[in-house]
Amino acid sequence: MFVILVYDAGEKRVQKFHKICKRFLHWFQLSVFEGELSKAQLERLKFELKQVMKPEEDSVIIYSFRTRHYFSREVMGLKKGDPDNIFI
Amino acid sequence: MKRAIYISTPGQLKREGNTLVFISQEAGKKVIPVETVDSIYVFAEITLNKKLLEFLSQKHIPLHFFNYFEYYVGSFYPREHMNSGLIILRQAEYYLNHEWRIGLARAFVYGSLSNMLLNLRTYASRGNDLSTQINAIEELFDELNQASSSAELMALEGHARMAYYEAFDIILANPDFSFEVRSRRPPANRLNALISFGNSLLYVTTLSEIYRTHLDPRIGYLHETNQRSFTLNLDISEVFKPLIVDRVIFSLINRNELKPGDFSEKLGGVYLKEKGARKFLEAYEKRLNETIMHKKLGRKVSYRRLLRLECYKLYRHFLGEEIYSPYVRTR
């Protein structure tokens, strides 16, 4: 499934969140990630995030789509990450 | 959702922050989410270090290298993470027992021939006259049971392929891509270059799938098991070449996506240029991810998954649970 993940974390944990997320997803903006994941991978990602987050201070929102067809992306201004591509 | 990564620009591949990073002059720094990587194919000059290899090993990601002419050079095959002494013993047992070995080799050839026929029939139904080639292959089926060594089976497969490749000229009907005769090392014309490139890709993709099972890729049945190379992946690939590689070639040429300008002549052979190779890789990866209905499982599976399922079938065969029958597409 296609996943967009955004988070709001305390200053101390921002780096940790970033590090975990970038192993699974593509970085798009400061605290925004997106990418294609399987259910199992998403569960693992959530599990790892739970290990570092403080539920009373941080927040993580995950939007997931069954397919990419109903979704379009428009970037205005600076493009920080690049769309995922299997070719480098 | 694991996928293959293809590297075609020179640069440095490294481990950073527990994930993969590719740094190149062209594109700068690019982070690759390691958890979603299935395997890596390298076509360009890259630098890497042991730290990276250790990391790939830990994440069970095989790394495959191709040279300047897009020939397969070799793989970094991380130490088997799936080790089963039992399966290796059984695989060897099935190799050493002549009858059993021939049985498996025959199954691979049967699958290969059947899938070739499927392609021919598909294109025949679109109004091409392929009856000579279809008949030629159909006749070979009868000889399948008489063959008593894997060399004979290989020869049989070769004959089938000769008839099959003849049909390419009719299917493609494109003078820029005429077949003439099968030639490798070096491929003498464009179509041969595509076949060679596609086949070597499929061998490596199959190897990546075998890596995720308990099977030992060094013991093959149709292809002679010898001292140096992987052979089981060649056997399994044989069944899937018509379904994956050849279909990619047909669609690329028939849709005019590949043009003579995508090829170049070097050292007396014809090779794909970087841009052409990229088009091929894109189509190939797309084909691998295409899904079809799997009757037995009752759900859709991708061709990549189908390769893995084939490994599991062999697995059951070796354990004596179910006799292996190759994947044959019926329509």
Short mmCIF file of C-alpha atoms in Angstrom, two decimals:
data_model
loop_
_atom_site.label_atom_id
_atom_site.label_comp_id
_atom_site.label_asym_id
_atom_site.label_seq_id
_atom_site.Cartn_x
_atom_site.Cartn_y
_atom_site.Cartn_z
CA MET A 1 0.00 0.00 0.00
CA PHE A 2 1.04 3.58 -0.48
CA VAL A 3 1.77 5.38 2.75
CA ILE A 4 2.25 8.99 3.77
CA LEU A 5 3.62 9.43 7.23
CA VAL A 6 3.94 12.68 9.15
CA TYR A 7 5.16 13.18 12.64
CA ASP A 8 5.51 15.78 15.32
CA ALA A 9 8.08 14.83 17.88
CA GLY A 10 9.85 16.45 20.77
CA GLU A 11 13.17 18.00 19.82
CA LYS A 12 15.16 15.20 21.38
CA ARG A 13 13.42 12.51 19.40
CA VAL A 14 13.11 14.14 15.99
CA GLN A 15 16.38 12.63 14.81
CA LYS A 16 15.41 9.17 16.01
CA PHE A 17 12.10 9.35 14.17
CA HIS A 18 13.85 10.47 11.03
CA LYS A 19 16.38 7.66 11.22
CA ILE A 20 13.73 4.97 11.60
CA CYS A 21 11.47 6.34 8.89
CA LYS A 22 14.16 6.71 6.28
CA ARG A 23 14.89 3.01 6.42
CA PHE A 24 11.37 2.30 5.23
CA LEU A 25 10.18 5.35 3.33
CA HIS A 26 11.36 8.19 1.15
CA TRP A 27 11.94 11.48 2.82
CA PHE A 28 9.94 14.31 1.35
CA GLN A 29 9.98 17.16 3.78
CA LEU A 30 11.17 17.84 7.26
CA SER A 31 8.80 15.44 8.95
CA VAL A 32 7.02 13.97 5.96
CA PHE A 33 7.75 10.57 4.45
CA GLU A 34 6.08 8.53 1.77
CA GLY A 35 6.53 5.25 0.01
CA GLU A 36 5.20 1.85 -0.89
CA LEU A 37 5.07 -0.66 1.98
CA SER A 38 3.59 -4.04 2.68
CA LYS A 39 1.36 -4.53 5.70
CA ALA A 40 4.13 -6.31 7.56
CA GLN A 41 6.62 -3.57 6.84
CA LEU A 42 4.18 -0.94 8.05
CA GLU A 43 3.64 -2.87 11.28
CA ARG A 44 7.38 -3.09 11.83
CA LEU A 45 7.77 0.60 11.19
CA LYS A 46 4.99 1.38 13.68
CA PHE A 47 6.55 -0.94 16.22
CA GLU A 48 9.95 0.71 15.94
CA LEU A 49 8.41 4.16 16.24
CA LYS A 50 6.52 3.10 19.37
CA GLN A 51 9.81 2.17 20.98
CA VAL A 52 11.08 5.74 20.86
CA MET A 53 7.97 7.88 21.00
CA LYS A 54 6.40 9.42 24.06
CA PRO A 55 2.66 9.05 23.52
CA GLU A 56 1.82 12.05 25.68
CA GLU A 57 4.11 14.41 23.74
CA ASP A 58 4.60 13.09 20.20
CA SER A 59 2.23 12.39 17.41
CA VAL A 60 2.51 10.30 14.27
CA ILE A 61 -0.11 10.30 11.54
CA ILE A 62 -0.14 7.65 8.85
CA TYR A 63 -2.26 8.00 5.73
CA SER A 64 -2.46 4.85 3.68
CA PHE A 65 -3.91 4.25 0.24
CA ARG A 66 -4.70 0.92 -1.30
CA THR A 67 -3.47 2.09 -4.70
CA ARG A 68 -1.66 5.10 -6.02
CA HIS A 69 -4.33 5.77 -8.62
CA TYR A 70 -6.48 8.11 -6.55
CA PHE A 71 -3.70 10.36 -5.60
CA SER A 72 -1.63 13.04 -7.19
CA ARG A 73 1.27 15.01 -5.83
CA GLU A 74 1.98 18.62 -6.54
CA VAL A 75 5.12 20.24 -5.29
CA MET A 76 5.39 24.02 -5.06
CA GLY A 77 8.73 25.64 -4.59
CA LEU A 78 11.69 23.67 -3.40
CA LYS A 79 11.73 19.97 -4.10
CA LYS A 80 13.51 18.27 -1.25
CA GLY A 81 13.21 14.56 -1.81
CA ASP A 82 12.90 12.82 -5.14
CA PRO A 83 10.09 10.52 -6.20
CA ASP A 84 10.94 6.92 -5.61
CA ASN A 85 12.45 5.28 -8.56
CA ILE A 86 14.07 1.92 -8.91
CA PHE A 87 16.72 3.39 -11.18
CA ILE A 88 19.61 5.41 -10.02
CA MET B 1 6.75 -4.44 -1.02
CA LYS B 2 10.33 -5.25 -1.77
CA ARG B 3 11.77 -4.21 -5.06
CA ALA B 4 14.98 -4.40 -7.01
CA ILE B 5 17.24 -1.39 -7.36
CA TYR B 6 19.14 -0.82 -10.59
CA ILE B 7 22.22 1.37 -10.53
CA SER B 8 23.25 2.79 -13.87
CA THR B 9 25.06 5.98 -12.88
CA PRO B 10 28.57 5.93 -11.47
CA GLY B 11 28.89 6.83 -7.81
CA GLN B 12 29.36 5.57 -4.32
CA LEU B 13 27.05 3.20 -2.51
CA LYS B 14 27.37 3.28 1.24
CA ARG B 15 25.81 2.60 4.55
CA GLU B 16 24.75 5.68 6.42
CA GLY B 17 22.40 6.03 9.34
CA ASN B 18 21.48 2.36 9.09
CA THR B 19 20.17 2.71 5.61
CA LEU B 20 21.59 2.81 2.10
CA VAL B 21 22.81 5.98 0.49
CA PHE B 22 23.91 6.47 -3.08
CA ILE B 23 26.11 9.45 -3.84
CA SER B 24 26.77 10.49 -7.40
CA GLN B 25 27.98 13.64 -9.10
CA GLU B 26 24.95 13.65 -11.35
CA ALA B 27 22.16 13.27 -8.85
CA GLY B 28 23.80 14.13 -5.54
CA LYS B 29 22.85 12.18 -2.47
CA LYS B 30 19.98 9.76 -2.63
CA VAL B 31 18.67 7.80 0.31
CA ILE B 32 17.38 4.30 -0.43
CA PRO B 33 15.07 2.85 2.23
CA VAL B 34 16.89 -0.38 3.00
CA GLU B 35 13.89 -2.27 4.32
CA THR B 36 12.20 -2.14 0.94
CA VAL B 37 15.18 -3.35 -1.09
CA ASP B 38 15.03 -6.87 -2.45
CA SER B 39 18.26 -6.97 -4.43
CA ILE B 40 20.62 -4.56 -6.17
CA TYR B 41 21.80 -4.70 -9.78
CA VAL B 42 24.89 -2.71 -10.62
CA PHE B 43 25.63 -1.67 -14.20
CA ALA B 44 27.87 1.33 -13.58
CA GLU B 45 31.19 1.90 -11.84
CA ILE B 46 30.52 2.21 -8.16
CA THR B 47 32.66 2.27 -5.07
CA LEU B 48 31.72 0.41 -1.96
CA ASN B 49 33.38 -0.87 1.15
CA LYS B 50 33.25 -3.85 3.43
CA LYS B 51 31.00 -2.03 5.86
CA LEU B 52 28.38 -1.90 3.12
CA LEU B 53 28.79 -5.58 2.29
CA GLU B 54 28.37 -6.45 5.95
CA PHE B 55 25.23 -4.38 6.06
CA LEU B 56 23.80 -6.01 2.93
CA SER B 57 24.63 -9.37 4.41
CA GLN B 58 22.77 -8.51 7.57
CA LYS B 59 19.76 -7.34 5.57
CA HIS B 60 19.95 -10.37 3.23
CA ILE B 61 20.26 -8.29 0.08
CA PRO B 62 22.19 -9.88 -2.80
CA LEU B 63 24.25 -7.54 -4.95
CA HIS B 64 24.69 -8.41 -8.63
CA PHE B 65 27.31 -6.96 -10.96
CA PHE B 66 27.27 -6.54 -14.73
CA ASN B 67 30.19 -5.40 -16.84
CA TYR B 68 30.51 -2.68 -19.46
CA PHE B 69 28.89 -4.94 -22.05
CA GLU B 70 26.05 -5.79 -19.66
CA TYR B 71 27.30 -9.33 -19.18
CA TYR B 72 26.76 -10.84 -15.78
CA VAL B 73 30.01 -10.66 -13.83
CA GLY B 74 29.05 -12.13 -10.49
CA SER B 75 27.17 -11.58 -7.28
CA PHE B 76 27.80 -10.76 -3.72
CA TYR B 77 25.71 -13.58 -2.37
CA PRO B 78 25.44 -12.97 1.37
CA ARG B 79 26.20 -15.99 3.48
CA GLU B 80 23.16 -18.22 3.28
CA HIS B 81 20.75 -17.12 5.92
CA MET B 82 18.51 -20.05 5.19
CA ASN B 83 20.52 -23.12 5.94
CA SER B 84 19.06 -26.53 5.85
CA GLY B 85 21.35 -29.52 5.78
CA LEU B 86 18.40 -31.72 5.02
CA ILE B 87 17.50 -29.92 1.81
CA ILE B 88 21.09 -29.90 0.57
CA LEU B 89 21.34 -33.64 1.16
CA ARG B 90 18.09 -34.23 -0.67
CA GLN B 91 19.12 -31.99 -3.54
CA ALA B 92 22.35 -33.95 -3.89
CA GLU B 93 20.46 -37.21 -3.67
CA TYR B 94 18.19 -36.14 -6.49
CA TYR B 95 21.23 -35.19 -8.51
CA LEU B 96 23.12 -38.42 -7.96
CA ASN B 97 20.20 -40.69 -8.76
CA HIS B 98 20.18 -40.72 -12.53
CA GLU B 99 16.48 -41.46 -12.93
CA TRP B 100 15.46 -38.73 -10.52
CA ARG B 101 17.78 -36.23 -12.06
CA ILE B 102 16.46 -36.87 -15.57
CA GLY B 103 12.92 -36.61 -14.25
CA LEU B 104 13.56 -33.11 -12.98
CA ALA B 105 15.50 -32.07 -16.06
CA ARG B 106 12.63 -33.32 -18.20
CA ALA B 107 10.16 -31.30 -16.17
CA PHE B 108 12.17 -28.12 -16.77
CA VAL B 109 12.30 -28.74 -20.51
CA TYR B 110 8.62 -29.59 -20.56
CA GLY B 111 7.82 -26.29 -18.88
CA SER B 112 10.07 -24.40 -21.22
CA LEU B 113 8.54 -25.95 -24.34
CA SER B 114 5.00 -25.47 -23.11
CA ASN B 115 5.51 -21.82 -22.39
CA MET B 116 7.18 -21.29 -25.76
CA LEU B 117 4.13 -22.87 -27.38
CA LEU B 118 1.86 -20.58 -25.42
CA ASN B 119 3.66 -17.56 -26.84
CA LEU B 120 3.46 -18.90 -30.36
CA ARG B 121 -0.22 -19.73 -30.05
CA THR B 122 -0.98 -16.32 -28.62
CA TYR B 123 0.63 -14.64 -31.60
CA ALA B 124 -0.88 -17.14 -34.02
CA SER B 125 -4.31 -16.15 -32.76
CA ARG B 126 -3.46 -12.58 -33.66
CA GLY B 127 -3.26 -13.54 -37.29
CA ASN B 128 0.32 -14.69 -37.79
CA ASP B 129 0.97 -17.93 -39.60
CA LEU B 130 3.14 -19.87 -37.19
CA SER B 131 1.85 -23.38 -37.88
CA THR B 132 5.24 -24.75 -39.02
CA GLN B 133 6.96 -23.66 -35.84
CA ILE B 134 4.10 -24.81 -33.61
CA ASN B 135 4.10 -28.23 -35.25
CA ALA B 136 7.87 -28.50 -34.92
CA ILE B 137 7.72 -27.91 -31.18
CA GLU B 138 4.69 -30.13 -30.68
CA GLU B 139 6.57 -33.00 -32.29
CA LEU B 140 9.43 -32.56 -29.87
CA PHE B 141 7.12 -33.29 -26.95
CA ASP B 142 7.01 -36.95 -28.00
CA GLU B 143 10.79 -37.18 -27.88
CA LEU B 144 10.84 -35.77 -24.39
CA ASN B 145 10.16 -39.13 -22.81
CA GLN B 146 12.80 -40.91 -24.85
CA ALA B 147 15.67 -38.67 -23.88
CA SER B 148 17.88 -40.48 -21.43
CA SER B 149 20.44 -37.88 -20.42
CA SER B 150 20.36 -34.22 -19.56
CA ALA B 151 22.62 -33.54 -22.54
CA GLU B 152 19.96 -34.99 -24.81
CA LEU B 153 17.32 -32.91 -23.09
CA MET B 154 19.45 -29.80 -23.54
CA ALA B 155 19.75 -30.61 -27.23
CA LEU B 156 16.01 -31.10 -27.45
CA GLU B 157 15.45 -27.75 -25.84
CA GLY B 158 17.90 -26.26 -28.31
CA HIS B 159 15.94 -27.65 -31.25
CA ALA B 160 12.72 -26.26 -29.85
CA ARG B 161 14.35 -22.90 -29.39
CA MET B 162 15.56 -22.88 -32.97
CA ALA B 163 12.01 -23.29 -34.26
CA TYR B 164 10.80 -20.83 -31.67
CA TYR B 165 13.29 -18.13 -32.60
CA GLU B 166 12.40 -18.56 -36.27
CA ALA B 167 8.94 -17.40 -35.32
CA PHE B 168 10.36 -14.16 -33.90
CA ASP B 169 10.82 -12.74 -37.38
CA ILE B 170 7.15 -13.36 -38.12
CA ILE B 171 5.91 -12.08 -34.77
CA LEU B 172 8.00 -8.94 -34.87
CA ALA B 173 7.90 -8.32 -38.63
CA ASN B 174 10.45 -5.60 -38.18
CA PRO B 175 13.51 -5.55 -40.45
CA ASP B 176 15.46 -3.59 -37.82
CA PHE B 177 15.15 -6.56 -35.51
CA SER B 178 15.62 -9.67 -37.58
CA PHE B 179 16.78 -12.80 -35.87
CA GLU B 180 18.95 -14.58 -38.48
CA VAL B 181 20.71 -16.99 -36.15
CA ARG B 182 21.19 -17.22 -32.41
CA SER B 183 24.58 -15.85 -31.49
CA ARG B 184 26.13 -15.01 -28.17
CA ARG B 185 29.45 -13.74 -26.97
CA PRO B 186 29.19 -11.45 -28.77
CA PRO B 187 25.58 -11.15 -29.94
CA ALA B 188 25.71 -10.46 -33.68
CA ASN B 189 22.56 -8.41 -34.02
CA ARG B 190 20.08 -6.38 -32.03
CA LEU B 191 17.60 -9.13 -31.33
CA ASN B 192 20.35 -11.41 -30.08
CA ALA B 193 21.62 -8.63 -27.86
CA LEU B 194 18.17 -8.31 -26.31
CA ILE B 195 17.80 -12.05 -25.78
CA SER B 196 21.21 -12.31 -24.14
CA PHE B 197 20.62 -9.33 -21.90
CA GLY B 198 17.16 -10.48 -20.89
CA ASN B 199 18.24 -14.02 -20.16
CA SER B 200 21.14 -12.98 -17.98
CA LEU B 201 18.82 -10.67 -16.04
CA LEU B 202 16.38 -13.49 -15.46
CA TYR B 203 19.13 -15.82 -14.25
CA VAL B 204 20.08 -13.29 -11.65
CA THR B 205 16.52 -12.52 -10.59
CA THR B 206 15.93 -16.22 -10.09
CA LEU B 207 19.14 -16.45 -8.07
CA SER B 208 17.83 -13.69 -5.80
CA GLU B 209 14.63 -15.66 -5.24
CA ILE B 210 16.47 -18.92 -4.57
CA TYR B 211 18.48 -17.06 -1.97
CA ARG B 212 15.30 -16.59 0.03
CA THR B 213 14.60 -20.30 0.20
CA HIS B 214 16.55 -23.20 1.62
CA LEU B 215 17.57 -24.39 -1.82
CA ASP B 216 21.20 -24.50 -2.82
CA PRO B 217 21.59 -22.76 -6.20
CA ARG B 218 24.80 -24.65 -6.95
CA ILE B 219 23.05 -27.94 -7.62
CA GLY B 220 21.21 -27.90 -10.94
CA TYR B 221 19.62 -30.75 -12.87
CA LEU B 222 19.18 -29.85 -16.49
CA HIS B 223 22.33 -27.77 -16.45
CA GLU B 224 25.42 -29.64 -15.41
CA THR B 225 26.42 -29.03 -11.83
CA ASN B 226 30.05 -28.04 -11.96
CA GLN B 227 32.73 -26.59 -9.81
CA ARG B 228 32.18 -22.94 -10.17
CA SER B 229 28.79 -21.62 -11.00
CA PHE B 230 25.22 -21.47 -9.91
CA THR B 231 23.09 -23.78 -12.00
CA LEU B 232 19.73 -24.27 -10.33
CA ASN B 233 18.78 -20.73 -11.27
CA LEU B 234 19.48 -21.57 -14.91
CA ASP B 235 17.11 -24.53 -14.69
CA ILE B 236 14.25 -22.58 -13.18
CA SER B 237 14.79 -19.63 -15.54
CA GLU B 238 14.39 -21.94 -18.52
CA VAL B 239 10.71 -22.34 -17.68
CA PHE B 240 10.12 -18.62 -17.36
CA LYS B 241 12.16 -17.18 -20.23
CA PRO B 242 9.23 -17.25 -22.70
CA LEU B 243 6.87 -15.70 -20.16
CA ILE B 244 9.11 -12.95 -18.89
CA VAL B 245 12.06 -12.17 -21.17
CA ASP B 246 10.52 -12.87 -24.56
CA ARG B 247 7.33 -11.00 -23.77
CA VAL B 248 9.32 -7.97 -22.72
CA ILE B 249 11.24 -8.11 -26.01
CA PHE B 250 8.07 -8.45 -28.09
CA SER B 251 6.33 -5.57 -26.43
CA LEU B 252 9.36 -3.26 -26.55
CA ILE B 253 9.85 -3.83 -30.26
CA ASN B 254 6.23 -3.98 -31.32
CA ARG B 255 5.47 -0.74 -29.51
CA ASN B 256 8.49 0.87 -31.09
CA GLU B 257 9.97 1.69 -27.73
CA LEU B 258 13.38 0.39 -28.68
CA LYS B 259 14.94 1.80 -31.81
CA PRO B 260 18.11 0.96 -33.70
CA GLY B 261 19.64 4.07 -32.11
CA ASP B 262 19.49 2.37 -28.72
CA PHE B 263 22.19 -0.06 -29.80
CA SER B 264 25.83 0.29 -30.66
CA GLU B 265 28.45 -1.91 -32.21
CA LYS B 266 31.49 -2.65 -30.13
CA LEU B 267 34.20 -5.25 -30.62
CA GLY B 268 32.32 -7.03 -33.37
CA GLY B 269 29.15 -7.41 -31.35
CA VAL B 270 25.96 -5.47 -30.86
CA TYR B 271 25.11 -4.11 -27.42
CA LEU B 272 22.46 -1.98 -25.82
CA LYS B 273 23.46 1.57 -25.10
CA GLU B 274 22.88 2.86 -21.60
CA LYS B 275 19.60 4.48 -22.57
CA GLY B 276 18.41 1.33 -24.30
CA ALA B 277 19.41 -0.85 -21.37
CA ARG B 278 17.43 1.41 -19.10
CA LYS B 279 14.32 1.07 -21.23
CA PHE B 280 14.75 -2.68 -21.14
CA LEU B 281 15.25 -2.75 -17.39
CA GLU B 282 12.17 -0.63 -16.85
CA ALA B 283 10.02 -2.94 -18.96
CA TYR B 284 11.57 -5.99 -17.33
CA GLU B 285 10.89 -4.77 -13.81
CA LYS B 286 7.35 -3.88 -14.83
CA ARG B 287 6.82 -7.38 -16.16
CA LEU B 288 8.14 -8.94 -12.95
CA ASN B 289 5.64 -6.93 -10.96
CA GLU B 290 2.73 -7.74 -13.24
CA THR B 291 0.23 -9.99 -11.51
CA ILE B 292 -1.73 -12.94 -12.76
CA MET B 293 -4.37 -15.10 -11.15
CA HIS B 294 -2.89 -18.15 -9.47
CA LYS B 295 -5.52 -20.86 -9.58
CA LYS B 296 -4.23 -22.96 -6.73
CA LEU B 297 -3.68 -20.07 -4.37
CA GLY B 298 -6.86 -18.34 -5.48
CA ARG B 299 -5.25 -14.93 -5.56
CA LYS B 300 -3.14 -12.77 -7.78
CA VAL B 301 0.61 -13.15 -7.71
CA SER B 302 3.39 -11.30 -9.50
CA TYR B 303 5.85 -13.00 -11.83
CA ARG B 304 8.60 -12.35 -9.30
CA ARG B 305 6.54 -14.17 -6.69
CA LEU B 306 5.90 -16.95 -9.18
CA LEU B 307 9.65 -17.57 -9.37
CA ARG B 308 9.72 -18.00 -5.61
CA LEU B 309 6.71 -20.31 -5.67
CA GLU B 310 8.58 -22.43 -8.20
CA CYS B 311 11.38 -22.79 -5.66
CA TYR B 312 8.89 -23.92 -3.03
CA LYS B 313 7.54 -26.51 -5.45
CA LEU B 314 11.03 -27.92 -5.87
CA TYR B 315 11.38 -27.85 -2.14
CA ARG B 316 8.34 -30.07 -1.74
CA HIS B 317 9.64 -32.29 -4.50
CA PHE B 318 12.92 -32.85 -2.70
CA LEU B 319 11.14 -33.62 0.55
CA GLY B 320 9.00 -36.16 -1.28
CA GLU B 321 5.76 -34.36 -0.54
CA GLU B 322 4.61 -33.56 -4.03
CA ILE B 323 6.03 -34.22 -7.47
CA TYR B 324 7.34 -31.12 -9.16
CA SER B 325 5.50 -29.89 -12.19
CA PRO B 326 6.76 -26.73 -13.84
CA TYR B 327 4.66 -23.61 -14.10
CA VAL B 328 2.86 -23.67 -17.41
CA ARG B 329 0.68 -20.80 -18.41
CA THR B 330 -2.40 -21.93 -20.20
CA ARG B 331 -3.65 -18.69 -21.63
#
